[in-house]
mmCIF file of C-alpha atoms in Angstrom:
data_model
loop_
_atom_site.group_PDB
_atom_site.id
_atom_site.type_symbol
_atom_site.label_atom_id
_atom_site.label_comp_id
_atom_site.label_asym_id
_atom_site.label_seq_id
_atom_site.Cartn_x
_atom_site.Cartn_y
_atom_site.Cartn_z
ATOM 1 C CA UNK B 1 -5.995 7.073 -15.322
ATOM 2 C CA UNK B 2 -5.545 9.725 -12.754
ATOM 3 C CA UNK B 3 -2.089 9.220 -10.324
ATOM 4 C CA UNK B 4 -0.360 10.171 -7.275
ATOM 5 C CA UNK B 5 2.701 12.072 -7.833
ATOM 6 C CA UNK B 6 5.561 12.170 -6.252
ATOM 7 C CA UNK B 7 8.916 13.559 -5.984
ATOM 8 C CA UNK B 8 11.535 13.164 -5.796
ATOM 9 C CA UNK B 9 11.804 9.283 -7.331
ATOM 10 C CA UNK B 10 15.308 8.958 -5.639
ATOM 11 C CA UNK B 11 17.111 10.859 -2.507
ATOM 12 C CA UNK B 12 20.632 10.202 -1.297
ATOM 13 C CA UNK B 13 21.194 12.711 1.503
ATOM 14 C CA UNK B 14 23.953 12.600 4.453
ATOM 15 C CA UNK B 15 23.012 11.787 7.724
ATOM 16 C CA UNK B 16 22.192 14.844 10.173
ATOM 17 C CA UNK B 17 20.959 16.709 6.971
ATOM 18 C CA UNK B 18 17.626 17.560 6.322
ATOM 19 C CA UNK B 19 15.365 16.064 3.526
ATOM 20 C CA UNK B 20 11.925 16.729 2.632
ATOM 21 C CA UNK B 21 9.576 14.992 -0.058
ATOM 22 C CA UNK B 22 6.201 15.988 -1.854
ATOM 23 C CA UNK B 23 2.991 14.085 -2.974
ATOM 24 C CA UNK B 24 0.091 15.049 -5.452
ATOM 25 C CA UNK B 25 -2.712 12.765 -4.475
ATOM 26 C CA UNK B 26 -5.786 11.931 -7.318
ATOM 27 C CA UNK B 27 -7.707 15.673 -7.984
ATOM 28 C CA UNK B 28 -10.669 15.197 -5.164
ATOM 29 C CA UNK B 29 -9.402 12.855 -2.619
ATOM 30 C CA UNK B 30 -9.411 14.215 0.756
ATOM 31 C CA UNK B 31 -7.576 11.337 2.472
ATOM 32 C CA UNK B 32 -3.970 11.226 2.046
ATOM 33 C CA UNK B 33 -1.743 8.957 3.323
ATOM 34 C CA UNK B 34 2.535 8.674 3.817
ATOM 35 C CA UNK B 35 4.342 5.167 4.259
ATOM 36 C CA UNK B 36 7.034 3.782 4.758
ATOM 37 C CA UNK B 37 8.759 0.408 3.355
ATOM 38 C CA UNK B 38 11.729 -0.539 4.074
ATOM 39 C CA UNK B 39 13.563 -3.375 1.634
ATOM 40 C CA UNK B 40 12.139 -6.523 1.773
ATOM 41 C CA UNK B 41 8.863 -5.683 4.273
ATOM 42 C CA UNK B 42 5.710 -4.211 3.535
ATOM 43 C CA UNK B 43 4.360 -0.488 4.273
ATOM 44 C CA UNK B 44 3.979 0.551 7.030
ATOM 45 C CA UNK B 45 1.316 3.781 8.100
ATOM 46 C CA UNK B 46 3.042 6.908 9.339
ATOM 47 C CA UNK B 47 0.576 9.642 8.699
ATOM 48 C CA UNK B 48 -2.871 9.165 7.736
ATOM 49 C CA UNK B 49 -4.546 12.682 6.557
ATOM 50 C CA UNK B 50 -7.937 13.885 6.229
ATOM 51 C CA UNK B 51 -8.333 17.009 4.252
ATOM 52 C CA UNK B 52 -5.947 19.064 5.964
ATOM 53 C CA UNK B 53 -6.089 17.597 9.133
ATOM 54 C CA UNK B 54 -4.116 14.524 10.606
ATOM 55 C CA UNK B 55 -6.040 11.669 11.477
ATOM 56 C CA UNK B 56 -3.716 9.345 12.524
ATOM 57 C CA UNK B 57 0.401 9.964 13.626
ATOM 58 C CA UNK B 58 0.937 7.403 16.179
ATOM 59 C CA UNK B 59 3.824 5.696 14.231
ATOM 60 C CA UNK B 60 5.474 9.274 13.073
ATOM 61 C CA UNK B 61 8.445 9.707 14.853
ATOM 62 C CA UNK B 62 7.891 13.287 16.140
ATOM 63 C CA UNK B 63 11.162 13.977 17.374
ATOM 64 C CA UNK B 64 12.817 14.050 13.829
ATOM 65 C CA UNK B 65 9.632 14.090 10.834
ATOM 66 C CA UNK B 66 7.194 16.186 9.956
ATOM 67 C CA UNK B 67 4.313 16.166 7.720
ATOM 68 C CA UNK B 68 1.665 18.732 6.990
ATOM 69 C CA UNK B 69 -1.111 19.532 4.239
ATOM 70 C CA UNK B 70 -1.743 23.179 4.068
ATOM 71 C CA UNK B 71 -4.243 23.575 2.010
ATOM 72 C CA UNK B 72 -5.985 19.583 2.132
ATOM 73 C CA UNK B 73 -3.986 18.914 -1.413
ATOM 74 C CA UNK B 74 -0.364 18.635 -1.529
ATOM 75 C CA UNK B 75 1.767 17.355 0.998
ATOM 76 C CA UNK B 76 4.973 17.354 2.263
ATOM 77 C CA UNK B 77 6.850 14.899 4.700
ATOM 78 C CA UNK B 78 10.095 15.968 6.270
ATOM 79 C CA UNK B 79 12.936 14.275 8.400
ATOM 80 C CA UNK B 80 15.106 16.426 10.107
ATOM 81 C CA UNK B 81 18.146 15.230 10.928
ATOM 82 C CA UNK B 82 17.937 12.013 8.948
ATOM 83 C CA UNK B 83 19.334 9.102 10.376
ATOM 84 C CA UNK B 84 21.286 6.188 8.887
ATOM 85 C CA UNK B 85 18.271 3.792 9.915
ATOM 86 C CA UNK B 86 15.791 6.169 7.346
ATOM 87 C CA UNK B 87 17.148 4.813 4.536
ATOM 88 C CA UNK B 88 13.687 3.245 3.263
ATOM 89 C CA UNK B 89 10.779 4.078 0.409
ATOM 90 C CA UNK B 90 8.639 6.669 1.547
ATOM 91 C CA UNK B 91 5.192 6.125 -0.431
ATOM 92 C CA UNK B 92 2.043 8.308 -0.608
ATOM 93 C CA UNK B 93 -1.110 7.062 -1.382
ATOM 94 C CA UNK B 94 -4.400 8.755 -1.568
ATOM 95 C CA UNK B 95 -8.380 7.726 -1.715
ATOM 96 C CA UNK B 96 -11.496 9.534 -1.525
ATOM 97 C CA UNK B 97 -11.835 8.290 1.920
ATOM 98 C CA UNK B 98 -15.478 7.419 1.397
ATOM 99 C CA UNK B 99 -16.911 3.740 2.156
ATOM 100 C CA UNK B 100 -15.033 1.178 1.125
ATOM 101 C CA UNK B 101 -12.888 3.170 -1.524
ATOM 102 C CA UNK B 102 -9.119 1.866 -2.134
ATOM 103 C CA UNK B 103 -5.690 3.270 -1.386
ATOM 104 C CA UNK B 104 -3.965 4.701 -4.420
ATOM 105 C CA UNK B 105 0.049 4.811 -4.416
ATOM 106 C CA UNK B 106 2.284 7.193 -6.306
ATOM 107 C CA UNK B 107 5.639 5.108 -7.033
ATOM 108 C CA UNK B 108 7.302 6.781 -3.433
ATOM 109 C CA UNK B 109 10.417 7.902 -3.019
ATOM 110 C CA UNK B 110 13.689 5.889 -2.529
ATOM 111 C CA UNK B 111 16.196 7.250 0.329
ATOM 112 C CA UNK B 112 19.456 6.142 0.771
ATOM 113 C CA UNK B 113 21.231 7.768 4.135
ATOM 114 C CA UNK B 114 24.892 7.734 3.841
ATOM 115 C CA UNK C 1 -0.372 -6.038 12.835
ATOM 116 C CA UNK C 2 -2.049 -7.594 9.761
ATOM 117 C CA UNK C 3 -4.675 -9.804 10.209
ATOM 118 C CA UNK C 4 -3.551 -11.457 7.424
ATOM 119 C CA UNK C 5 -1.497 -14.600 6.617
ATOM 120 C CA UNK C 6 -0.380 -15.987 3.209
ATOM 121 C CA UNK C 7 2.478 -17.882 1.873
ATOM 122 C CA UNK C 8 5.801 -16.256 1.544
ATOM 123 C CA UNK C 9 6.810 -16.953 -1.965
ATOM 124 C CA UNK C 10 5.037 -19.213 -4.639
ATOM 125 C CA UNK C 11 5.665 -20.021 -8.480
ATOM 126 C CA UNK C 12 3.213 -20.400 -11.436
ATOM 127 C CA UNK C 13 3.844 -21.067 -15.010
ATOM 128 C CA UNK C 14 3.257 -18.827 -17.825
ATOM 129 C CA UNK C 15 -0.248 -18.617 -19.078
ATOM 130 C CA UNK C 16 -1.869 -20.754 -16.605
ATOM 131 C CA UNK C 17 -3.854 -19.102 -13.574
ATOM 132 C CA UNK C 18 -1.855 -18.066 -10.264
ATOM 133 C CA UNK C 19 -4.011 -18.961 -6.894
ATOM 134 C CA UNK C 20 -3.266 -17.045 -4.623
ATOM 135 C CA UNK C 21 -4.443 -18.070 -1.014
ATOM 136 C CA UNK C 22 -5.110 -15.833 2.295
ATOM 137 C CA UNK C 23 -6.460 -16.640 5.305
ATOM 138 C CA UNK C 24 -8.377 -14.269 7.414
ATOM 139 C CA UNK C 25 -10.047 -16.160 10.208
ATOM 140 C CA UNK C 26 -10.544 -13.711 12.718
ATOM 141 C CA UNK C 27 -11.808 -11.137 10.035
ATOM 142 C CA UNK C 28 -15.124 -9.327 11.528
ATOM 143 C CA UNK C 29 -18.570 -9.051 9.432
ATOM 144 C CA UNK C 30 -17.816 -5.276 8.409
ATOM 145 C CA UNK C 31 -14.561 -5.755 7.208
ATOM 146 C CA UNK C 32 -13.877 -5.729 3.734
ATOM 147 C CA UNK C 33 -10.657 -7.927 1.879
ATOM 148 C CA UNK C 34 -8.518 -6.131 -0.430
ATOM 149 C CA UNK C 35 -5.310 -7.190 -2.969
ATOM 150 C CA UNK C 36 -2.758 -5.473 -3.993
ATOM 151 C CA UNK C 37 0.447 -6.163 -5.699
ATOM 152 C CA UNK C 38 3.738 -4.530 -5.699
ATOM 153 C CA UNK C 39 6.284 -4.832 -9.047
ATOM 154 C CA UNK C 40 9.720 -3.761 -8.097
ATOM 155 C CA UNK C 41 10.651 -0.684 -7.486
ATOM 156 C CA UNK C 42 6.952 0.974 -7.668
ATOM 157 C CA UNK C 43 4.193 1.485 -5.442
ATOM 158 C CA UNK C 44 1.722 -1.641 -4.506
ATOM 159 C CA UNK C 45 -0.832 -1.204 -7.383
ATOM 160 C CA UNK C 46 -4.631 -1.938 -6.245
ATOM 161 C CA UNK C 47 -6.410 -4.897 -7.852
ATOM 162 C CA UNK C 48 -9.983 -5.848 -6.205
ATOM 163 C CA UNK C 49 -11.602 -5.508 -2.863
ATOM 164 C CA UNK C 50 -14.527 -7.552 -1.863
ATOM 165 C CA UNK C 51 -16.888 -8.171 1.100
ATOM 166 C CA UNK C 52 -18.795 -11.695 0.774
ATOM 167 C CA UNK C 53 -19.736 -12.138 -2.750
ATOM 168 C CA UNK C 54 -17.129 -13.438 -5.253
ATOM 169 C CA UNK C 55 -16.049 -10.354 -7.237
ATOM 170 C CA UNK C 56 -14.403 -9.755 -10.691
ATOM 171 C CA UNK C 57 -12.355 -7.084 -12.713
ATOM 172 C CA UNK C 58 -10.151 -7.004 -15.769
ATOM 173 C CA UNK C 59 -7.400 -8.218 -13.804
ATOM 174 C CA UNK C 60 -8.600 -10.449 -11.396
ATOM 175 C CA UNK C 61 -11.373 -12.483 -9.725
ATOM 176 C CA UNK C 62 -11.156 -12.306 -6.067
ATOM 177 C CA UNK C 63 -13.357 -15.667 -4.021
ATOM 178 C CA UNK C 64 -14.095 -15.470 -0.268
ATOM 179 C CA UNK C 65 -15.459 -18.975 1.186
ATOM 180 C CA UNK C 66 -19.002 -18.499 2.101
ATOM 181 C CA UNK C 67 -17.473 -17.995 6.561
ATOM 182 C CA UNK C 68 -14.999 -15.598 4.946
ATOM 183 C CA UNK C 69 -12.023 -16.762 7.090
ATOM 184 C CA UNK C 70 -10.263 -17.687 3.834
ATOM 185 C CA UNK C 71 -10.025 -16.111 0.206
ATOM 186 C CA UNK C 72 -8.285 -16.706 -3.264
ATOM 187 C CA UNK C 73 -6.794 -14.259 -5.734
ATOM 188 C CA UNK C 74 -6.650 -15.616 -9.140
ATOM 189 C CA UNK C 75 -4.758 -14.182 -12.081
ATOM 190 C CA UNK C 76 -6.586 -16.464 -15.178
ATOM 191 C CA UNK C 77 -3.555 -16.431 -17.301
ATOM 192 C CA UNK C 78 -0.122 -15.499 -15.375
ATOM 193 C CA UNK C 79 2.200 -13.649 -17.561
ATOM 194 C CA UNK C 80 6.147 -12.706 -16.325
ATOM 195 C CA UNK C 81 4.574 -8.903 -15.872
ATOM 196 C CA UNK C 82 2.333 -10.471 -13.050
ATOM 197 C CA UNK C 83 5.501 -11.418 -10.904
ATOM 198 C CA UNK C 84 5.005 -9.163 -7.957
ATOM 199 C CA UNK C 85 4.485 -9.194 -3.955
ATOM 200 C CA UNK C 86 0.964 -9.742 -3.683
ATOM 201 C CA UNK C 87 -0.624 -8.615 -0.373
ATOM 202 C CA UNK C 88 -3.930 -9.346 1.189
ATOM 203 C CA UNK C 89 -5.412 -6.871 3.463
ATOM 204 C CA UNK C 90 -8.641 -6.726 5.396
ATOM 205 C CA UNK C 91 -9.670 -2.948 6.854
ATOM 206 C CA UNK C 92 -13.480 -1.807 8.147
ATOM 207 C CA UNK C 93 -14.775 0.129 5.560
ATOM 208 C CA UNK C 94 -14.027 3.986 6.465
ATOM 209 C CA UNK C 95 -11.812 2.754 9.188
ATOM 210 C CA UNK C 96 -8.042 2.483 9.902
ATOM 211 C CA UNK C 97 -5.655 2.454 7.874
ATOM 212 C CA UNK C 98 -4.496 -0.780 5.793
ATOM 213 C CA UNK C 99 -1.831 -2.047 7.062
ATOM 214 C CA UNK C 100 0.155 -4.371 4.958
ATOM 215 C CA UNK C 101 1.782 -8.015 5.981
ATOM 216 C CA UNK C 102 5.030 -9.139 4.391
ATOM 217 C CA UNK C 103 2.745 -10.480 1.230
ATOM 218 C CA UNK C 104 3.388 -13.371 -1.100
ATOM 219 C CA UNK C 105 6.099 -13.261 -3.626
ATOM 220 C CA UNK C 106 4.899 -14.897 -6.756
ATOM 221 C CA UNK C 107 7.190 -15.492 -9.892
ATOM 222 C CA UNK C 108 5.803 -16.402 -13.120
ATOM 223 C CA UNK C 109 8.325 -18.778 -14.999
ATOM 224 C CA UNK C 110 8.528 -18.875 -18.570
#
């Protein structure tokens, strides 16, 4: 069965620094999606994509991330400076964004700010 | 927020089935109830979405009441893999984005 891919599995960075992570969503789905979780809550939405265009940002904290999809595949979310309070999982998920089809989830990414 | 509520934590014994309740009483005709579950340390994994009609897969069967305020997931013969978070989530088909409550944490004892 196809999967989202992401790297890397596990970040420790230093806060002020700059870290970046990547997702391969499922060949052929045009909606991507980056969350966060932090320990003990559920995902939350930060950047909902469509192709290569953003849908939805309004809980992406502009100031300090970034996310973009060139080319409506890949994608890459940035935080810049990070922030003790980022420590968190940062999951993508993708889905062919058509009807009623489900989220997908790679395994996300576990920060740890120090 | 979710539009969801379920119970924080519940236990179920090896090989027997795991109900899992969620209400949803202000859920609208177009929207659509989805599970997932979430093993440690991975990303929630999707089991079955429905929309009125009872629905099953080779994980799960998922039953909405007939005024689909209220549905149950059931796992037909828990095993200690099937300890997870479990979360219930109702989203418009092609519309927002899920968003996820704190779930149920259900433990499968031996």
């Amino acid at each position: 069965e196809a999967e989202v891919a992401q790297s890397p599995r596990y970040k420790i960075t230093e806060k002020s620094q700059a870290v970046a992570f990547w997702c391969d969503p499922i060949s052929g789905h045009a909606t991507l999606y980056w969350y966060r979780q932090i320990l003990g809550q559920g995902p939350e939405l930060l950047v909902q994509f469509q192709d290569e265009s953003v849908v939805d940002d309004s809980q992406l904290p502009k100031d300090r991330f970034s996310a973009e999809r060139l080319k409506g595949v890949d994608s890459t979310l940035k935080i810049q400076p990070a922030e003790l309070g980022d420590s968190a999982m940062y999951l993508c998920a993708s889905s062919q964004g058509q009807f009623n089809s489900p989220l997908h989830f790679g395994n996300g990414t576990r920060l740890t700010v120090t | 927020d979710a539009k969801t509520t379920q119970p924080p934590s519940m236990d179920c014994a090896e090989g027997r089935a795991a109900n899992l309740p969620c209400n949803h009483s202000t859920i609208s005709g177009n929207e659509y109830v989805y599970w997932y579950r979430q093993i440690h340390s991975q990303g929630p994994q999707y089991i079955i979405h429905g929309l009125k009609n009872n629905e099953t897969n080779e994980m799960a069967s998922l039953i909405i009441t007939e005024d689909r305020k209220s549905s149950t997931l059931i796992l037909p013969h828990a095993t200690l893999r099937d300890t997870a978070v479990y979360y219930c989530i109702v989203r418009v088909a092609n519309g927002q984005n899920f968003v996820f409550g704190p779930g149920t944490r259900l433990s499968v004892l031996p």
